[in-house]
Amino acid sequence: MASITGSDVLINRKNIRNMQDVCEQYPKDKPKFDWLTKYRKMSKGARSLRKSTGATTVKMRHVKKSQRADAANSSRQMKEDERTRGESVHDSQERVRSEARDDLIRNSQPILANKSQMLGMPQFGLRDNLIKCELLKNEDAYTYIQNYSFFLGTYNVNGQNPKESLSPWLASSTTPPDFYLVAFQELDLSKEAFLFNDTPKEPEWMLAVYKGLHPDAKYAFVKLVRLVGIMLLFYVKMEHAAHISEVEVESVGTGVMGRLGNKGAVAVRFQFHNSDICVVNSHLAAHTEDFERRNQDFKDICRRMQFSQDDLTLPPLTIMKHSVVLWLGDLNYRISDLEVDHVKDLIAKKDFETLYNHDQLKRQMDEEVVFVGFTEGEIDFQPTYKYDTGSDQWDTSEKCRVPAWCDRILWRGKNIKQLQYQSHMTLKTSDHKPVSSLLEIGIKVVDEESYKRTFEEIVRHIDRLENDCIPSVSLSQREFQFQDVKFMQQQAKTVSVYNDGQVPCQFEFIPKLDEATYCKPWLTANPAKGFLAQGASVDIDLEVFVNRSTAPELNSGQQQLEDILVLHLDRGKDYFISVTGNYLPSCFGSSLSTLCLLKEPIQDMPLETVRELSMKSDIQGSNPETDKPQEIPKEIWMMVDHLFRNAKKQEELFQQPGLRSEFEEIRDCLDTGSSDSLPGSNHSVAEALLLFLDALPEPVIPFSFYPQCLECCSDSSQCRQIISMLPQCHKNVFNYLMPFLQELLKFSAHNRLDINILASIFAGLLLRSPTKQDITEKRKVKEFFQHFLVQMPSDRDIHDKSPE
């Protein structure tokens, strides 16, 4: 038995947190899995239980040495900070730029974290995981709550440069806050920022923030994260920096195709003492009528924002897995059902309560559609959007926007109290006013002596428990059938795993024999590994999602929705879960040559016929005499024809995303031929066209032509010569799309499109690289494509071509 002394210290709390979801009871239900015995034979045999706690402990002398080093680092940083406040603007700006770049290189390195240094341990074994689970359950025995102040600020700067001091906003509290989380939106509206995610305004606004921080305290810069114009800055008081660890940043674009970063979110998550915190800065979809799109953006951000862990085999952390979530930004929710004059009259009377009852965010939260579990403080300030830039006057432009509380700050978690929630009218740089919230948050702080006693008691208890019992679990279900799976439409089912054995167990899905991964690429299990205390259960989500990578082989019948998951217990046996389903073939993910051979919608044709035509098109795709193919796929014609007739003047066409529900209706219409006209908004049809092109297994300009295209990207005639050499159906599609895009440019005053925007959107879809592109290649691809957006006499008109 390993003895525990006073020199044994903390366990990595990040790994403790991973156990939170696996400590609930579930009824026993023992399965009888007598098939696939070859896997059992291969994996039989107990593995010895690790008894050493060396992986989870360090000696106290190392801790003291780390603390001394951190104190020295803090002292040096304070002196450096004092010097910086006396530097010239140019020198300060260069220093800020350097700090930011250096920080981005370090990326996920914790700063000045004595605890993070001693918690950065190797991968844990079964014994260690049991200790972590027990420590989590007994956390109240060795922690106490201490309050810290958090300043949260959000400002949509409308692409402007900093023109005034930010002190009235950032230093508005009487006492300096412990933390600063400062969020910006629309930092840069230029096309260069949108296309290449680079902007000179980043260091300019960083410097403005640094100079605007509260003058009565010294602050350490922790992290910067930016996605196009959405930026989040993180500062902390010098004396608290040593207690911050596990800093990670992520970003999610929710623009067109769920990728472009003109809308979306950035986030930072970190550990402070024993509390885990996530801060999200988001810029959601615009326009009064698009509240459903804002709801979808919020849900997409929550689903897709994932922070990787040190142990990459563990599932990533999502936003809602944190005990404290702080959400701020330009959420873009508007005032509904009131005329602009009525709204301004209520504002003049300071009747914010009546106005708030018409606020879209309030209504959506009341209906529990978004931000479930979040809290927002009382709003007693006038709307922060939209003003004439440089003034306090409401929008006097032709559009005369209805004033709205677009800029919001919300929170989720326990022991949080809002001290202030206000706008800052004195700042006039933008058409928005900045907003701030001062929160007092109760942080869990470890009492070292109490922790040591709790740790020793847990280890002694585990030593008594250890015996030769073999772990076992029961599964609620072992066969899963997914019905009518569709392209880009997720389905999920849940299997509950209950530890009915006498000892804790560690489970993991493992690869089958001669396979590299534990499941097919269209299937995931979440969590894929974990720890179960005795009598505990965990719900594992089995998710099926067919995307552009997996659709081609499913459409052609080369692959089916069939897989077997092997759930392995450390020191125990394996359990087998069968996953099957039927996939509904789609034009999305089918090849151009196959679609040109299909006379009917793909789901109206027998799968065997689709498979035969797919094989035939692969062999004879360049032969126009084979089965008299259509000149272009009817699906492309339907989408382009719809946009040509209805969307030439559509504002922000191909730049504003559609609704996912409408995309699904459009996909079903194309796949079944259920209607002669496409449903959904122009934006949804436009996004469907982009997704269609993105999902082609072979792009419009085939991969084999990619090197030639880059070589001649500067020569228009050579570029056109390459197009003339494409396989017939590929050439037809390219020559059909180009006049359509040229036609859109004639209405640029309405749709706000130009050659640069169209090239940036379509070039990477029509001329895709078989490998990852670097920035030079992206510029060459864009240059190649731009030659075809300038109409030539030889270009055919869009009306000259439609499916036969």
Short mmCIF file of C-alpha atoms in Angstrom, two decimals, residues 2-5 7-13 15-16 50-60 62-63 115-133 135 451 455-456 458-459 462 506:
data_model
loop_
_atom_site.label_atom_id
_atom_site.label_comp_id
_atom_site.label_asym_id
_atom_site.label_seq_id
_atom_site.Cartn_x
_atom_site.Cartn_y
_atom_site.Cartn_z
CA ALA A 2 1.34 3.42 -0.96
CA SER A 3 1.70 5.72 2.02
CA ILE A 4 0.48 9.33 1.81
CA THR A 5 2.44 12.07 3.50
CA SER A 7 4.29 16.17 0.68
CA ASP A 8 1.51 14.84 -1.54
CA VAL A 9 -0.54 17.60 -3.13
CA LEU A 10 -3.12 18.48 -5.76
CA ILE A 11 -4.75 16.40 -8.49
CA ASN A 12 -5.29 17.94 -11.92
CA ARG A 13 -8.74 19.47 -11.66
CA ASN A 15 -9.43 15.73 -15.25
CA ILE A 16 -11.69 15.95 -12.21
CA ARG A 50 -1.91 0.88 -11.01
CA LYS A 51 -1.13 1.37 -7.36
CA SER A 52 1.34 4.15 -7.56
CA THR A 53 0.01 7.66 -7.10
CA GLY A 54 3.16 9.12 -8.56
CA ALA A 55 1.36 10.30 -11.68
CA THR A 56 -0.96 12.42 -9.59
CA THR A 57 1.36 13.90 -6.97
CA VAL A 58 4.42 16.09 -6.74
CA LYS A 59 6.70 16.99 -3.87
CA MET A 60 6.04 20.16 -1.90
CA HIS A 62 8.84 21.57 -6.17
CA VAL A 63 5.77 23.63 -5.41
CA LYS A 115 -0.86 25.39 -9.75
CA SER A 116 -0.95 24.68 -13.46
CA GLN A 117 2.70 23.63 -13.30
CA MET A 118 2.08 21.10 -10.60
CA LEU A 119 -1.20 19.95 -12.15
CA GLY A 120 0.27 19.27 -15.60
CA MET A 121 0.57 15.53 -15.04
CA PRO A 122 0.82 12.56 -17.41
CA GLN A 123 -2.25 10.58 -18.40
CA PHE A 124 -4.14 9.16 -15.47
CA GLY A 125 -4.85 5.50 -14.75
CA LEU A 126 -7.88 3.89 -13.19
CA ARG A 127 -6.79 4.55 -9.60
CA ASP A 128 -6.12 8.21 -10.36
CA ASN A 129 -9.50 8.65 -12.01
CA LEU A 130 -11.23 7.24 -8.97
CA ILE A 131 -9.33 9.73 -6.79
CA LYS A 132 -10.40 12.55 -9.08
CA CYS A 133 -14.04 11.50 -8.96
CA LEU A 135 -12.24 14.68 -4.94
CA TYR A 451 -7.27 19.49 0.68
CA PHE A 455 -6.85 13.58 -0.32
CA GLU A 456 -5.34 11.28 2.32
CA ILE A 458 -9.75 9.21 -0.18
CA VAL A 459 -6.52 7.31 -0.89
CA ILE A 462 -9.36 3.32 -2.14
CA GLN A 506 -12.57 2.80 -17.00
#
